[in-house]
Amino acid sequence: QVQLVESGGGLVQPGGSLRLSCAASGNIFSFYTMGWYRQAPGKQRQLVASITSGGSTNYADSVKGRFAISKDNAKNTVYLQMNSLKPEDTAVYYCNAHRTTSLNQHFDYWGQGTQVTVSS
């Protein structure tokens, strides 16, 4: 069982920055793709950014050039650096760990979420 614990959310003014952290239980980064998702009120959860076990990254178009995902294998922690924040970035942000095995088994684990509010 993988446990994920997010931290770093809060209230920030438009144009500001925040860094989210997601601490994973155990050394899972060699096997799992790590992702950050967000869900705004009344909207579906959507992928913000992901990083594979090999370090390849992927971003939603709405955050390209503003957000950066990274991971520290020694600390079992994945980060989301968010710059130039906009009010539309306001949401609950969730950390996700995903793995598809060679037998096509799917594993998904979620953190509890952390609130990010961008407002003046």
Tab-separated table of C-alpha atoms in Angstrom:
chain	number	residue	atom	x	y	z
A	1	GLN	CA	0.000	0.000	0.000
A	2	VAL	CA	1.364	3.384	-1.044
A	3	GLN	CA	0.670	6.431	1.092
A	4	LEU	CA	0.980	9.945	-0.269
A	5	VAL	CA	0.966	13.087	1.857
A	6	GLU	CA	0.720	16.510	0.222
A	7	SER	CA	1.758	19.817	1.727
A	8	GLY	CA	2.465	23.379	0.657
A	9	GLY	CA	-0.939	24.688	-0.342
A	10	GLY	CA	-2.325	28.001	0.805
A	11	LEU	CA	-3.533	31.443	-0.198
A	12	VAL	CA	-1.447	33.432	-2.662
A	13	GLN	CA	-1.989	36.591	-4.680
A	14	PRO	CA	-2.213	36.488	-8.468
A	15	GLY	CA	1.272	36.386	-9.951
A	16	GLY	CA	2.680	34.697	-6.873
A	17	SER	CA	4.314	31.318	-6.412
A	18	LEU	CA	3.811	28.192	-4.354
A	19	ARG	CA	5.612	24.866	-4.148
A	20	LEU	CA	3.633	21.739	-3.389
A	21	SER	CA	5.290	18.650	-1.976
A	22	CYS	CA	4.137	15.046	-1.971
A	23	ALA	CA	5.928	12.612	0.295
A	24	ALA	CA	5.554	8.954	-0.627
A	25	SER	CA	5.880	5.988	1.692
A	26	GLY	CA	8.790	3.958	0.446
A	27	ASN	CA	10.911	4.038	-2.676
A	28	ILE	CA	8.263	3.892	-5.393
A	29	PHE	CA	9.588	6.304	-7.986
A	30	SER	CA	11.356	3.534	-9.894
A	31	PHE	CA	8.032	1.881	-10.625
A	32	TYR	CA	5.393	4.614	-10.585
A	33	THR	CA	4.516	7.611	-12.683
A	34	MET	CA	3.845	10.473	-10.304
A	35	GLY	CA	1.297	13.116	-11.098
A	36	TRP	CA	-0.385	16.220	-9.788
A	37	TYR	CA	-4.088	16.646	-10.446
A	38	ARG	CA	-6.454	19.412	-9.456
A	39	GLN	CA	-10.173	19.744	-8.947
A	40	ALA	CA	-12.002	23.042	-8.809
A	41	PRO	CA	-15.534	23.290	-7.356
A	42	GLY	CA	-18.076	21.877	-9.772
A	43	LYS	CA	-15.428	20.598	-12.163
A	44	GLN	CA	-13.838	17.261	-12.905
A	45	ARG	CA	-10.418	16.357	-11.622
A	46	GLN	CA	-7.802	17.050	-14.285
A	47	LEU	CA	-4.163	16.235	-14.788
A	48	VAL	CA	-1.823	19.161	-14.180
A	49	ALA	CA	1.586	17.537	-14.565
A	50	SER	CA	3.233	14.134	-14.438
A	51	ILE	CA	6.709	12.663	-14.292
A	52	THR	CA	7.598	9.108	-15.245
A	53	SER	CA	10.023	6.789	-13.513
A	54	GLY	CA	12.546	7.782	-16.168
A	55	GLY	CA	12.032	11.480	-15.564
A	56	SER	CA	9.939	12.414	-18.597
A	57	THR	CA	7.461	15.169	-17.838
A	58	ASN	CA	4.072	16.134	-19.207
A	59	TYR	CA	1.997	19.258	-18.565
A	60	ALA	CA	-1.510	20.462	-19.167
A	61	ASP	CA	-1.537	23.250	-21.745
A	62	SER	CA	-2.961	25.668	-19.185
A	63	VAL	CA	0.143	25.430	-16.965
A	64	LYS	CA	2.964	25.014	-19.495
A	65	GLY	CA	5.718	27.515	-18.879
A	66	ARG	CA	4.405	28.328	-15.384
A	67	PHE	CA	4.504	25.039	-13.467
A	68	ALA	CA	7.338	22.545	-13.085
A	69	ILE	CA	7.186	19.017	-11.694
A	70	SER	CA	10.262	17.378	-10.214
A	71	LYS	CA	11.173	14.573	-7.851
A	72	ASP	CA	13.834	13.772	-5.309
A	73	ASN	CA	14.372	10.031	-5.258
A	74	ALA	CA	16.458	10.149	-2.077
A	75	LYS	CA	13.621	11.883	-0.224
A	76	ASN	CA	10.776	9.960	-1.916
A	77	THR	CA	9.185	13.332	-2.613
A	78	VAL	CA	7.690	14.864	-5.735
A	79	TYR	CA	7.251	18.613	-6.107
A	80	LEU	CA	5.114	20.985	-8.104
A	81	GLN	CA	6.587	24.463	-8.437
A	82	MET	CA	3.828	26.857	-9.427
A	83	ASN	CA	4.745	30.326	-10.688
A	84	SER	CA	2.728	33.190	-12.139
A	85	LEU	CA	-0.368	31.851	-10.442
A	86	LYS	CA	-3.780	32.882	-11.720
A	87	PRO	CA	-7.192	32.853	-10.040
A	88	GLU	CA	-8.188	29.996	-12.341
A	89	ASP	CA	-5.473	27.862	-10.733
A	90	THR	CA	-7.574	27.796	-7.570
A	91	ALA	CA	-8.398	24.172	-6.758
A	92	VAL	CA	-7.661	21.256	-4.501
A	93	TYR	CA	-4.427	19.687	-5.719
A	94	TYR	CA	-3.941	15.933	-5.422
A	95	CYS	CA	-0.826	13.827	-5.700
A	96	ASN	CA	-1.147	10.564	-7.617
A	97	ALA	CA	1.007	7.492	-8.053
A	98	HIS	CA	0.199	5.280	-11.034
A	99	ARG	CA	1.624	2.008	-12.238
A	100	THR	CA	0.654	-0.391	-14.997
A	101	THR	CA	2.411	-3.743	-14.719
A	102	SER	CA	3.534	-6.074	-17.502
A	103	LEU	CA	0.386	-8.098	-16.730
A	104	ASN	CA	-1.719	-4.984	-17.389
A	105	GLN	CA	-2.617	-4.561	-13.736
A	106	HIS	CA	-3.328	-0.965	-12.803
A	107	PHE	CA	-2.460	0.601	-9.488
A	108	ASP	CA	-3.512	4.109	-8.476
A	109	TYR	CA	-2.924	5.836	-5.166
A	110	TRP	CA	-4.046	9.314	-4.118
A	111	GLY	CA	-3.110	11.779	-1.457
A	112	GLN	CA	-5.666	13.636	0.640
A	113	GLY	CA	-5.348	16.869	-1.327
A	114	THR	CA	-4.144	20.358	-0.509
A	115	GLN	CA	-6.067	23.574	-1.175
A	116	VAL	CA	-4.539	26.259	-3.386
A	117	THR	CA	-6.368	29.576	-3.516
A	118	VAL	CA	-5.222	32.393	-5.789
A	119	SER	CA	-6.925	35.626	-4.856
A	120	SER	CA	-6.180	39.245	-4.131
